[in-house]
Each structure stands twice: as structure tokens, then as C-alpha cells.
mmCIF file of C-alpha atoms and ligand atoms in Angstrom:
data_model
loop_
_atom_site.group_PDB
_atom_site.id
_atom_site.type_symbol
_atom_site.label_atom_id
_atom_site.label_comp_id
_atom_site.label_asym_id
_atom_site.label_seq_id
_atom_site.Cartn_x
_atom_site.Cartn_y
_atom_site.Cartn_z
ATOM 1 C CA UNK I 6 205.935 -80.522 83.004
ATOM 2 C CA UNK I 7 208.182 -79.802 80.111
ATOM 3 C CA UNK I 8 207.943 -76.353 78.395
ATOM 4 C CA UNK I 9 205.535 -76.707 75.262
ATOM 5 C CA UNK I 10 208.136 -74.862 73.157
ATOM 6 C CA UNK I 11 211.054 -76.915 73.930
ATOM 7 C CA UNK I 12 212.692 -78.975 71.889
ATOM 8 C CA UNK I 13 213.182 -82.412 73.084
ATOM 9 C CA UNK I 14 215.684 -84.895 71.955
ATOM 10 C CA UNK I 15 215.732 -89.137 72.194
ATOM 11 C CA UNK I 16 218.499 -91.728 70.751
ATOM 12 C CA UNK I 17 218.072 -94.871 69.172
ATOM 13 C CA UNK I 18 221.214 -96.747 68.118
ATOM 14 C CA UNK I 19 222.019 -98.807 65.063
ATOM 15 C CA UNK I 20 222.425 -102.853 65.579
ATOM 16 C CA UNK I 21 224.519 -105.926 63.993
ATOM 17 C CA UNK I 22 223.174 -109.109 64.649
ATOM 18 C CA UNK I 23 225.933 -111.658 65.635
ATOM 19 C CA UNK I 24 223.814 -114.865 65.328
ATOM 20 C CA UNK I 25 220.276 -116.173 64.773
ATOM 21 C CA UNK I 26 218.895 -113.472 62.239
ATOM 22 C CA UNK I 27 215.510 -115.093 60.142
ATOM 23 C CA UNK I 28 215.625 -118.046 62.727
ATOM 24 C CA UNK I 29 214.555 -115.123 64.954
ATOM 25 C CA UNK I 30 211.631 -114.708 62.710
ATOM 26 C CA UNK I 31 210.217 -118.281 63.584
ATOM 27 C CA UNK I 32 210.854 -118.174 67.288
ATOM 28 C CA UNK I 33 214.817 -119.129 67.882
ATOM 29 C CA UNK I 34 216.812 -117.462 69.853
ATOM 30 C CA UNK I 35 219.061 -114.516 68.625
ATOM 31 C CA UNK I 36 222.229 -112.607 69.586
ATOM 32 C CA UNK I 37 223.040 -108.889 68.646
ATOM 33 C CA UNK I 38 224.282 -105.588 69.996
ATOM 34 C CA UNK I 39 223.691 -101.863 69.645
ATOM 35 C CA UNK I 40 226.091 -99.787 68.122
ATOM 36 C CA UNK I 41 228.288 -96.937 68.921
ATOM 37 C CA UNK I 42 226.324 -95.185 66.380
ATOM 38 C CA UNK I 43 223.054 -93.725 66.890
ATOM 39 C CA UNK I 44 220.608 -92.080 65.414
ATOM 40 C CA UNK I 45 219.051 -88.302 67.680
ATOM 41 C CA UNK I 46 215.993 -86.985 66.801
ATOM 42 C CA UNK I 47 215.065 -83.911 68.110
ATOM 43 C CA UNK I 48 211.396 -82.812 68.139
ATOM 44 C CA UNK I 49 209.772 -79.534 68.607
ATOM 45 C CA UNK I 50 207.213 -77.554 67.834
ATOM 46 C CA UNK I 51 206.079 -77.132 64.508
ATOM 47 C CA UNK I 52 203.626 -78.602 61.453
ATOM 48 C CA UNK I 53 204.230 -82.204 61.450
ATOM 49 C CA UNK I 54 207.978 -82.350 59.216
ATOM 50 C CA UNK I 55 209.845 -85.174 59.473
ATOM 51 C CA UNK I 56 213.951 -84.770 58.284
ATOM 52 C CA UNK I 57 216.738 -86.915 57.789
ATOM 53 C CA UNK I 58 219.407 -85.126 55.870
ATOM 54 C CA UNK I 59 221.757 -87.837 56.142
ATOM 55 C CA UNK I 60 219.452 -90.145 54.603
ATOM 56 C CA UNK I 61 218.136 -87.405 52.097
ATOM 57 C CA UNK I 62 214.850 -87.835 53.680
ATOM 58 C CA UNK I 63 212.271 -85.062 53.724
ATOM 59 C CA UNK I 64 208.730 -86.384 54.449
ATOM 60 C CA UNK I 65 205.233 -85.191 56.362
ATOM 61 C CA UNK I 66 204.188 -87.075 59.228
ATOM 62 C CA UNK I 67 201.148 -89.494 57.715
ATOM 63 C CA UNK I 68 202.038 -89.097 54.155
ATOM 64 C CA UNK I 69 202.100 -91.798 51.978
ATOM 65 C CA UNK I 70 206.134 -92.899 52.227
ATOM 66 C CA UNK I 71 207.060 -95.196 54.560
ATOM 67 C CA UNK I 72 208.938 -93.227 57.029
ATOM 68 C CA UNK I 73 205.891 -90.863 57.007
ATOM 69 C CA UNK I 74 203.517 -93.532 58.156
ATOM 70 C CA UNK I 75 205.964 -95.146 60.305
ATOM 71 C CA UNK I 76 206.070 -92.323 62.125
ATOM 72 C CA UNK I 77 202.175 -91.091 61.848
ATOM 73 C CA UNK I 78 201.768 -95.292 63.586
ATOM 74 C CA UNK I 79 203.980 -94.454 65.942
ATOM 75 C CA UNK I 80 202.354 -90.881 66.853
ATOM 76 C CA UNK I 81 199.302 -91.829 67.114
ATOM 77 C CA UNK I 82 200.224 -95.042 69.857
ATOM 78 C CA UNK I 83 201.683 -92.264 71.652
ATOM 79 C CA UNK I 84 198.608 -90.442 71.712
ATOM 80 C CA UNK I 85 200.417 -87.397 70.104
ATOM 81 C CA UNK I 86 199.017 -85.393 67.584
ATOM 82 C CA UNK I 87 200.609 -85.738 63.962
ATOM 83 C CA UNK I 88 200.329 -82.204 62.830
ATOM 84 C CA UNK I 89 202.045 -80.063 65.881
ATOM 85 C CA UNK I 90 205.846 -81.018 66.218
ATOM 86 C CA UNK I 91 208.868 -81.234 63.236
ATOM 87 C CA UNK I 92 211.304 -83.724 63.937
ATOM 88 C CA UNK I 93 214.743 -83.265 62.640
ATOM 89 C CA UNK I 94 217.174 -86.349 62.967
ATOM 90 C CA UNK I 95 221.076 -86.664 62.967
ATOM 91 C CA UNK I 96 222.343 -90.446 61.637
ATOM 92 C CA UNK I 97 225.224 -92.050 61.942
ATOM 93 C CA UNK I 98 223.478 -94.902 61.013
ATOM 94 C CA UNK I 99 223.334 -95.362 57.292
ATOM 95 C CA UNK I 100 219.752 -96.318 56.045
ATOM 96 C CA UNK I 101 218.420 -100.306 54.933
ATOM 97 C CA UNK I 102 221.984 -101.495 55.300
ATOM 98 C CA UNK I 103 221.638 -104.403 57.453
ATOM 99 C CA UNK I 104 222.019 -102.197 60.582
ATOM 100 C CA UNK I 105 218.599 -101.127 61.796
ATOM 101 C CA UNK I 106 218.350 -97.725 61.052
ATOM 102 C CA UNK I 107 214.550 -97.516 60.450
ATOM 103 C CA UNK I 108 214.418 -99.150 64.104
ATOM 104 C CA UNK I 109 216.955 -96.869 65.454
ATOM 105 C CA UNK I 110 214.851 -93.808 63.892
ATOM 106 C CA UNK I 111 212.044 -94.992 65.302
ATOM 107 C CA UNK I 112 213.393 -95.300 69.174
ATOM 108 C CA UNK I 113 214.677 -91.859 68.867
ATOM 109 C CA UNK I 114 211.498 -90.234 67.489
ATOM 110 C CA UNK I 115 209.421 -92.131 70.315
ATOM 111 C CA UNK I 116 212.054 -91.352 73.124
ATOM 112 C CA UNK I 117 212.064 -87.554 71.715
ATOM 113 C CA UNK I 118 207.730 -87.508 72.046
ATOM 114 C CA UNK I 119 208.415 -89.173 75.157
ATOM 115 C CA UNK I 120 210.423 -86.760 76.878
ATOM 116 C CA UNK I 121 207.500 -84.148 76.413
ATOM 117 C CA UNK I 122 204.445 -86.353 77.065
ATOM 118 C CA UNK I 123 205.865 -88.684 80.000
ATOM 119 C CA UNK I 124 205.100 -91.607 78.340
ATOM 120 C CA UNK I 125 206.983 -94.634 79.591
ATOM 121 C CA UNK I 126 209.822 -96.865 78.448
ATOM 122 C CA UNK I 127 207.124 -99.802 77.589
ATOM 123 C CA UNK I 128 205.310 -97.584 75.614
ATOM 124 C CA UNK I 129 207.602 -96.389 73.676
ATOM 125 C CA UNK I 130 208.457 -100.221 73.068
ATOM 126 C CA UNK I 131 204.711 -100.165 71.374
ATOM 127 C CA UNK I 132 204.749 -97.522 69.576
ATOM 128 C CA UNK I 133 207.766 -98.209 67.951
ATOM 129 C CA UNK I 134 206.692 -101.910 67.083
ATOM 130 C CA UNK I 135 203.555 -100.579 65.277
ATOM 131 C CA UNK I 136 206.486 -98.106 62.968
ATOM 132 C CA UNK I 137 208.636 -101.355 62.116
ATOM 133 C CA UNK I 138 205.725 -102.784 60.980
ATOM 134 C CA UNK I 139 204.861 -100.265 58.650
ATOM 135 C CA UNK I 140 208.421 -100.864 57.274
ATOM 136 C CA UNK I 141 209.021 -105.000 58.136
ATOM 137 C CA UNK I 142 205.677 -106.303 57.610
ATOM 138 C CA UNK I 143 205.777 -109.170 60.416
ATOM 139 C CA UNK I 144 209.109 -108.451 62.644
ATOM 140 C CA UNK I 145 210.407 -110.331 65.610
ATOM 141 C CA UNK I 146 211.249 -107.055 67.304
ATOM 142 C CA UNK I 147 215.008 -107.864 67.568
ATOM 143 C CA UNK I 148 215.990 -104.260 65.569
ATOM 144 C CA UNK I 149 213.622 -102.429 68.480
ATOM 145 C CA UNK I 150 215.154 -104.400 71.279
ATOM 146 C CA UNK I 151 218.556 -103.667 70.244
ATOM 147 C CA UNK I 152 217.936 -100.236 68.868
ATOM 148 C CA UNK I 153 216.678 -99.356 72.958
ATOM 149 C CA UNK I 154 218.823 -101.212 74.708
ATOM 150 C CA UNK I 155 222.074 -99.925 72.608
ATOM 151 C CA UNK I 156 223.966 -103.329 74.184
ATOM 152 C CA UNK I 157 224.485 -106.852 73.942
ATOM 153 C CA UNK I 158 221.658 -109.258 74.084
ATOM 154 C CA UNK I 159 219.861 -112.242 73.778
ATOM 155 C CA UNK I 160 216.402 -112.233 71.946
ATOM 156 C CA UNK I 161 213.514 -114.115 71.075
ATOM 157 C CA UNK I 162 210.149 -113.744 70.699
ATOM 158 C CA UNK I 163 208.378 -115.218 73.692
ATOM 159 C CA UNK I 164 210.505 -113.776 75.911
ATOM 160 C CA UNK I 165 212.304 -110.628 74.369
ATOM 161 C CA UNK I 166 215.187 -109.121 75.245
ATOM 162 C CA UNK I 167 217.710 -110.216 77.719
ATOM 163 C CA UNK I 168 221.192 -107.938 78.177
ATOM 164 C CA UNK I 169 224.521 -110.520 78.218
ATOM 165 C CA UNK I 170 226.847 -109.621 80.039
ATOM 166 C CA UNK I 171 230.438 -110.219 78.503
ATOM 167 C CA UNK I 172 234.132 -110.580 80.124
ATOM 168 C CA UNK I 173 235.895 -108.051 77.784
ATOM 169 C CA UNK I 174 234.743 -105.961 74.682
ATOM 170 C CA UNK I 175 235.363 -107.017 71.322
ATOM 171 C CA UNK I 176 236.297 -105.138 67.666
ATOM 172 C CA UNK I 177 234.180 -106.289 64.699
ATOM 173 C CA UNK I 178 234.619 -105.160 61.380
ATOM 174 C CA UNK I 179 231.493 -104.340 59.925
ATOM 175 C CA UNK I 180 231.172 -104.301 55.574
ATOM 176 C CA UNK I 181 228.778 -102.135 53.795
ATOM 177 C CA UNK I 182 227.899 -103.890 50.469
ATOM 178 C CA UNK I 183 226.737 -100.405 49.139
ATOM 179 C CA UNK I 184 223.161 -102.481 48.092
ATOM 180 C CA UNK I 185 220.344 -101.043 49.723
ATOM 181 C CA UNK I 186 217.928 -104.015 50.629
ATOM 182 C CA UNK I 187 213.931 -104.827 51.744
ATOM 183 C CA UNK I 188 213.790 -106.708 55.245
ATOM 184 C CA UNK I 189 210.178 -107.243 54.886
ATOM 185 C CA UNK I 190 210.026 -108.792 51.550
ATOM 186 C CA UNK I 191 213.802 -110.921 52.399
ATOM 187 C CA UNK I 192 211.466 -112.569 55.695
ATOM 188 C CA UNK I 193 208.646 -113.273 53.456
ATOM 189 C CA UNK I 194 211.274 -114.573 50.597
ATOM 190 C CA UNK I 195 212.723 -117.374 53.852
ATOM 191 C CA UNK I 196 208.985 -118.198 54.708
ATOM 192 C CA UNK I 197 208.015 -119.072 51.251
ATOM 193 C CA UNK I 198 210.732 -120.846 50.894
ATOM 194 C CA UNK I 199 210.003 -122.870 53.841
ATOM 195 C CA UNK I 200 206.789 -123.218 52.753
ATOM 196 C CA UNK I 201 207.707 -125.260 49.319
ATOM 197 C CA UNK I 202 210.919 -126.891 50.071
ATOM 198 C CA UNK I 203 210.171 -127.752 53.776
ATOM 199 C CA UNK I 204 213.503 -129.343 54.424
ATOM 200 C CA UNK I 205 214.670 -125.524 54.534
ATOM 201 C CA UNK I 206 212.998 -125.423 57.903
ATOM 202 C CA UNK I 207 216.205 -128.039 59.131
ATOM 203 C CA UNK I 208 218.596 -124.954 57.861
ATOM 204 C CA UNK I 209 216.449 -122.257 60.071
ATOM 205 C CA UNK I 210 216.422 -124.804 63.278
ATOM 206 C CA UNK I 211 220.182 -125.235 62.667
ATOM 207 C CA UNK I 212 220.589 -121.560 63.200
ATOM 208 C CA UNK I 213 219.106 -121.494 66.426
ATOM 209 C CA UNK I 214 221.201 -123.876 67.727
ATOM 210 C CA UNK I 215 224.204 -121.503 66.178
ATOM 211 C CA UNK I 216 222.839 -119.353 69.009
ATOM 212 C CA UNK I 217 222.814 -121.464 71.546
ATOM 213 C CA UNK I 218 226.445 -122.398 71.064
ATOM 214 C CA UNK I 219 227.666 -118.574 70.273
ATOM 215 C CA UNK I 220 226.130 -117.603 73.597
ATOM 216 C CA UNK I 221 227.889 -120.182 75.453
ATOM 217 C CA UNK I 222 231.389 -119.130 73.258
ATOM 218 C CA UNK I 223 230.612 -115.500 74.503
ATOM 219 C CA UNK I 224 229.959 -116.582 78.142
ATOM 220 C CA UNK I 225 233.198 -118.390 78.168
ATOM 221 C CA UNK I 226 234.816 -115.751 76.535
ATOM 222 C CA UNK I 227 235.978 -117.792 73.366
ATOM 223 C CA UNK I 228 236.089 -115.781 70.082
ATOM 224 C CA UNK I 229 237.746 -118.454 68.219
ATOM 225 C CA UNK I 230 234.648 -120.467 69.009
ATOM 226 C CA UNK I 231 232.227 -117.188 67.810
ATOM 227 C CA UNK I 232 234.152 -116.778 64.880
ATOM 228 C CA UNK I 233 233.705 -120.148 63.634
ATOM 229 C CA UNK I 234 230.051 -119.925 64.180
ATOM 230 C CA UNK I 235 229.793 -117.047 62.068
ATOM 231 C CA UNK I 236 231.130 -119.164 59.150
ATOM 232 C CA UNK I 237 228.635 -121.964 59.511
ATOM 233 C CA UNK I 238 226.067 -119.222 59.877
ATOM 234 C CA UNK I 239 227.030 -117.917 56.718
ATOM 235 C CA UNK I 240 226.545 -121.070 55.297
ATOM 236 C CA UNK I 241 222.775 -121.654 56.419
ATOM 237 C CA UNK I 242 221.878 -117.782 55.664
ATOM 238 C CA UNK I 243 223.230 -118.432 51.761
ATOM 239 C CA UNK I 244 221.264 -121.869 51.852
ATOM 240 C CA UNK I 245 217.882 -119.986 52.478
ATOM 241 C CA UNK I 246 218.950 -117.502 49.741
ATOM 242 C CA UNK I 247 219.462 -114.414 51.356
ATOM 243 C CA UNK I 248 223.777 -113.659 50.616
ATOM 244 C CA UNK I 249 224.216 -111.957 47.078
ATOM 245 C CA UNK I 250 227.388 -111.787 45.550
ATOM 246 C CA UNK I 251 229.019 -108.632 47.329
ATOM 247 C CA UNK I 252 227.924 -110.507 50.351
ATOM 248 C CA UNK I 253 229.763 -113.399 49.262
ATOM 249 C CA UNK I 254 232.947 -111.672 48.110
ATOM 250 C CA UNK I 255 233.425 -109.652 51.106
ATOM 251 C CA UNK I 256 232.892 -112.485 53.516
ATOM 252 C CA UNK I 257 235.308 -114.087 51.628
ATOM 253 C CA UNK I 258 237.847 -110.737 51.269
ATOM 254 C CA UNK I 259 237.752 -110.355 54.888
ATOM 255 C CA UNK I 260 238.676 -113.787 55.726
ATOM 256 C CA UNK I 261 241.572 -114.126 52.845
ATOM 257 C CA UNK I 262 242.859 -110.683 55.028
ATOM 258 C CA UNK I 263 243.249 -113.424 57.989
ATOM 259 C CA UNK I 264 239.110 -112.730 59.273
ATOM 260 C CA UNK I 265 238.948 -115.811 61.360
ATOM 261 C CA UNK I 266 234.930 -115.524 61.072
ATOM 262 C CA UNK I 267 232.822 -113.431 58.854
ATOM 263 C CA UNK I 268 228.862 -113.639 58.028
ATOM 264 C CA UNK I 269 226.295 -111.375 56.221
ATOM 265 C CA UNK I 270 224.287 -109.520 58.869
ATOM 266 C CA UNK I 271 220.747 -108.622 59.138
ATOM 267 C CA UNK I 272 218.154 -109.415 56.848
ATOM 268 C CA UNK I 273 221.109 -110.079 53.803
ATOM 269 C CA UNK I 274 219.794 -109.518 50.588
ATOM 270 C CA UNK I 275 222.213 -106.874 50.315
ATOM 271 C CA UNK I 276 223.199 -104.876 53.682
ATOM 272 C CA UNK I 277 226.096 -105.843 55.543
ATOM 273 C CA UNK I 278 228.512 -108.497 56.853
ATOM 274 C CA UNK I 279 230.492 -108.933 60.055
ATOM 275 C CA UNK I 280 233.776 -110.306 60.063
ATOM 276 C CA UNK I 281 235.508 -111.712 63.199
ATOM 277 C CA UNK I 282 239.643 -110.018 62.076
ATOM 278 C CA UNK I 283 241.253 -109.290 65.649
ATOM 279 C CA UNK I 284 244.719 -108.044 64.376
ATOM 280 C CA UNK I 285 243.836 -108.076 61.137
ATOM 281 C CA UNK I 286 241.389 -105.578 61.117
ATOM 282 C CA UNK I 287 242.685 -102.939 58.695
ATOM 283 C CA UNK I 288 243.746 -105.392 56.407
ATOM 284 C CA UNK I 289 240.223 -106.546 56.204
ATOM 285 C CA UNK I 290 239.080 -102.988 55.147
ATOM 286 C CA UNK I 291 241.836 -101.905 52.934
ATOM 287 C CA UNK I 292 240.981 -104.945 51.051
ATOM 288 C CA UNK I 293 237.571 -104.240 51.026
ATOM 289 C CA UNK I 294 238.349 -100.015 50.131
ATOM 290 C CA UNK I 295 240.549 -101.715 47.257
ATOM 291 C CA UNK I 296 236.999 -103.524 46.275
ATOM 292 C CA UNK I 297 235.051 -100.093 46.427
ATOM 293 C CA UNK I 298 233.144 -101.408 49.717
ATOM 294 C CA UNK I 299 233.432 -99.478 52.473
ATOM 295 C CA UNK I 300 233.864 -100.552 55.951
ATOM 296 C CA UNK I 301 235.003 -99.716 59.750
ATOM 297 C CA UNK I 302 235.357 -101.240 63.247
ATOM 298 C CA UNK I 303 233.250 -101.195 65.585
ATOM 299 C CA UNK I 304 233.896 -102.418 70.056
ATOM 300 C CA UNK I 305 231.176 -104.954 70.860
ATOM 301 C CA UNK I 306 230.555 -104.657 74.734
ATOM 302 C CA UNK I 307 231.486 -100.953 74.857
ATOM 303 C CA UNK I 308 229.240 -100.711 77.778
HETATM 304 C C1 LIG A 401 216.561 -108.003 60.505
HETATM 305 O O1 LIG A 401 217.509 -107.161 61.141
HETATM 306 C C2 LIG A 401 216.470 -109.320 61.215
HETATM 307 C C3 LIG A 401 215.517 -110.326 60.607
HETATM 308 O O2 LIG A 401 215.620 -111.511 61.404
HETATM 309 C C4 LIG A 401 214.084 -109.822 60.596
HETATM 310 C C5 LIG A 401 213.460 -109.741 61.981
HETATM 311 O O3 LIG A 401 213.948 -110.374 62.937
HETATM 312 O O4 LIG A 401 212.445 -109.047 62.098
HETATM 313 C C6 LIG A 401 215.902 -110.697 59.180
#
């Protein structure tokens, strides 16, 4: 039994989605990994405080922002009471930029309750669903697969997260458009779409099978083959109407600096890309410093 007056700590880590984000939404297949970058939360006793000064976030568990009813949902699946711990969270995750911070928050908050209540790995699965939805409205549960698992995977819906195992790691440069964005109201935007112009749906079914042929590039270890799908996947994400013009421009940046791939990743909308640059991987973000976008590598497959 843990002492009542320790503090207790739990990680969550950030995500890029390689392939299959919004298809994901209506039951395709997806492929992403966690991040080197996490986000700790550390929890202990106290009146219910919940800090992010990374993120400039100060709320109170069950107030009316988001993160404080996130969090009060999550609590409260976890059968802990709202008003008798602070949480305090480090991030090296920067917040709604594509890379699933407010997942990644809420895996460390739930691992962090965890440690002191015993609660197990499946439910703090649950609990941190009910938090997404508070921010997400209807999410797959990609970000809270791959803000647990911290590695590369498969996902979809019916049968959730599956870890891929992959013959050497990868660098991807990852693009921060600076343009904070709204997952929940970019998946409603894609199913209204499909809703009036149902030809859209061909665009979404294309992307799954973008999936299906990454995960076979990845299983036969051919990057040249990933990197091409990101292009086409680029293509169908800016046909539903989710790229913006900094999306645009750095996809396009990164693969004038010799990017043999790049796509917007995550919800879009603003948020991030991915670009595919091997050698060419400064180049990529000098250009994009030059732009006033900033951007770094990151090793897919680090463990
Ligand atoms: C967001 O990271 C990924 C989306 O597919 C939404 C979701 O899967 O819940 C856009």
C-alpha cells in the first residue's frame, strides 16, 4: 500500500500518426508511434490543482475548462476523489499541435492516480477515453493507444492497438505550423463533409488502403515506399479539407530540401506535418527556421 502522502508520478508520451488519421475515425486501419517526448505528471496530496506550466495551464479539477473536466471524467472513472490530490505536469509535448498532448496528459495523470490506488492498465485505458472525450467529442482512441503504448502500432477501432515490430529505427522530421487547432470540431468538419458530398467517402476509403500498403512498406523495411505514401496521403487529407496553408508550404519546403515524403499529421487544421528527409534532415528544418516554423527530428522505432 503506497504511503498516502507520497507523491506519485505516471508518463504519457506524445504521438505522430504516419498513416490513416480521419479514416481512423470511420473504422480503417491506422499507423502511428509514440514519441521520445512525454508528458510526467506527478500527483500528490493536496486540494484538487491541476498545472501545466509549459502549457501555461493553471486549472481546478471539475471546473469548467476543458482540461479541468477532462481530468474531473477521468477522476471520477478511477473512483478517485476530485478534491484531495494537485497534479503538477512536466511537457515536452507542446499542446493541440497535431501531437496528442491532451492524450498524453491524460495517460500520465491516470498512470500517476494509478500508482496510488492499484488500479489496472485497462482501467486506466477507460478513464482516459472518457478525458479525450471531453476534449475530441467522438475519438477513435488512436492518441490513447499511442500515448500508452509510447511505440509503433497499428490501430483501429474494432480491434485497437497492435505494436509493429520494425527492422531498424527511423528519423522523421516533424514541423510545427505554430497554429493551434480543434480535433473535435476538424472530425466533425470530415463527417459533414461526407455527409453532403458523399463521393468524399471514396477519399477516406482510399486512406485506409494507404495503411494497408505503408504497413506492408514498413514490414519490408522500404522507406522509399512509406515516403511516397505520405505524399498521396497528403493529397486525400487536403481533399477532405483539413491542410491550411502553413501545412501546405511546409510539406512542400521540406520536400524542395530533398524530403522524399512529407504529410500533415494528426487532425490537420493546423498542427503538424511529417516529412520523410533521411540525409536531408537539417536542410529540411533550416528551411523551415528560415520560414519562422519550427521543427526537429525525431527516431521512429526507438524501442
Ligand atoms: C487525431 O490525432 C486523429 C484523428 O483521426 C482523430 C481521431 O482518430 O480521434 C483526426
Amino acid at each position: 500500500m503506497i504511503d498516502a502522502s507520497a507523491t506519485t508520478t505516471g508518463v504519457g508520451h506524445g504521438k505522430v500518426i504516419l498513416l490513416g488519421e480521419h479514416a481512423v475515425v470511420f473504422g480503417h486501419p491506422a499507423l502511428a508511434a509514440g514519441l521520445g517526448a512525454t508528458v510526467r505528471a506527478h500527483a500528490s496530496p493536496g486540494g484538487g490543482t491541476l498545472s501545466v506550466p509549459a502549457w501555461q495551464l493553471e486549472a481546478q479539477v471539475g471546473d469548467d475548462s476543458l482540461p479541468g473536466q477532462a481530468i474531473g471524467r477521468l477522476l471520477d472513472r478511477l473512483h478517485a476523489d476530485k478534491t484531495s490530490l494537485d497534479f503538477w505536469l512536466e511537457s515536452e509535448v507542446p499542446a493541440r499541435a497535431g501531437l496528442g498532448s491532451s492524450a498524453a496528459m491524460a495517460v500520465a495523470v491516470a498512470r500517476a492516480v494509478a500508482a496510488r490506488t492499484g488500479a489496472g492498465e485497462a482501467d486506466v485505458l477507460d478513464a482516459v477515453a472518457a478525458a479525450e472525450s471531453v476534449f475530441h467529442g467522438t475519438p477513435s482512441g488512436i492518441d490513447a493507444a499511442a500515448a500508452s503504448r509510447g511505440r509503433l502500432g497499428r490501430f483501429d477501432k474494432q480491434h485497437g492497438w497492435q505494436d509493429l515490430p520494425l527492422a531498424s529505427p527511423f528519423e522523421l522530421c516533424v514541423g510545427l505550423s505554430g497554429k493551434a487547432h480543434d480535433t473535435g470540431a476538424l472530425v466533425a468538419q470530415v463527417q459533414a463533409l461526407c455527409e453532403s458530398a458523399p463521393v468524399a467517402r471514396k477519399l477516406i476509403d482510399a486512406m485506409g488502403d494507404l495503411v494497408n500498403a505503408g504497413a506492408e512498406a514498413l514490414a519490408a523495411g522500404d522507406l522509399a515506399a512509406l515516403a511516397r505514401l505520405f505524399n498521396m496521403a497528403h493529397g486525400l487529407l487536403s481533399g477532405v479539407g483539413v491542410s491550411t496553408p502553413e501545412l501546405d508550404d511546409m510539406v512542400h519546403t521540406a520536400r524542395l530540401a530533398g524530403a522524399a515524403g512529407a504529410k500533415l499529421t494528426g487532425a490537420g487544421g493546423g498542427g503538424a506535418i511529417i516529412a520523410f528527409a533521411g540525409e536531408h534532415g537539417e536542410e529540411v528544418l533550416r528551411r523551415w527556421r528560415a520560414k519562422g516554423y519550427y521543427g526537429f527530428i525525431t527516431t521512429i522505432g526507438h524501442v
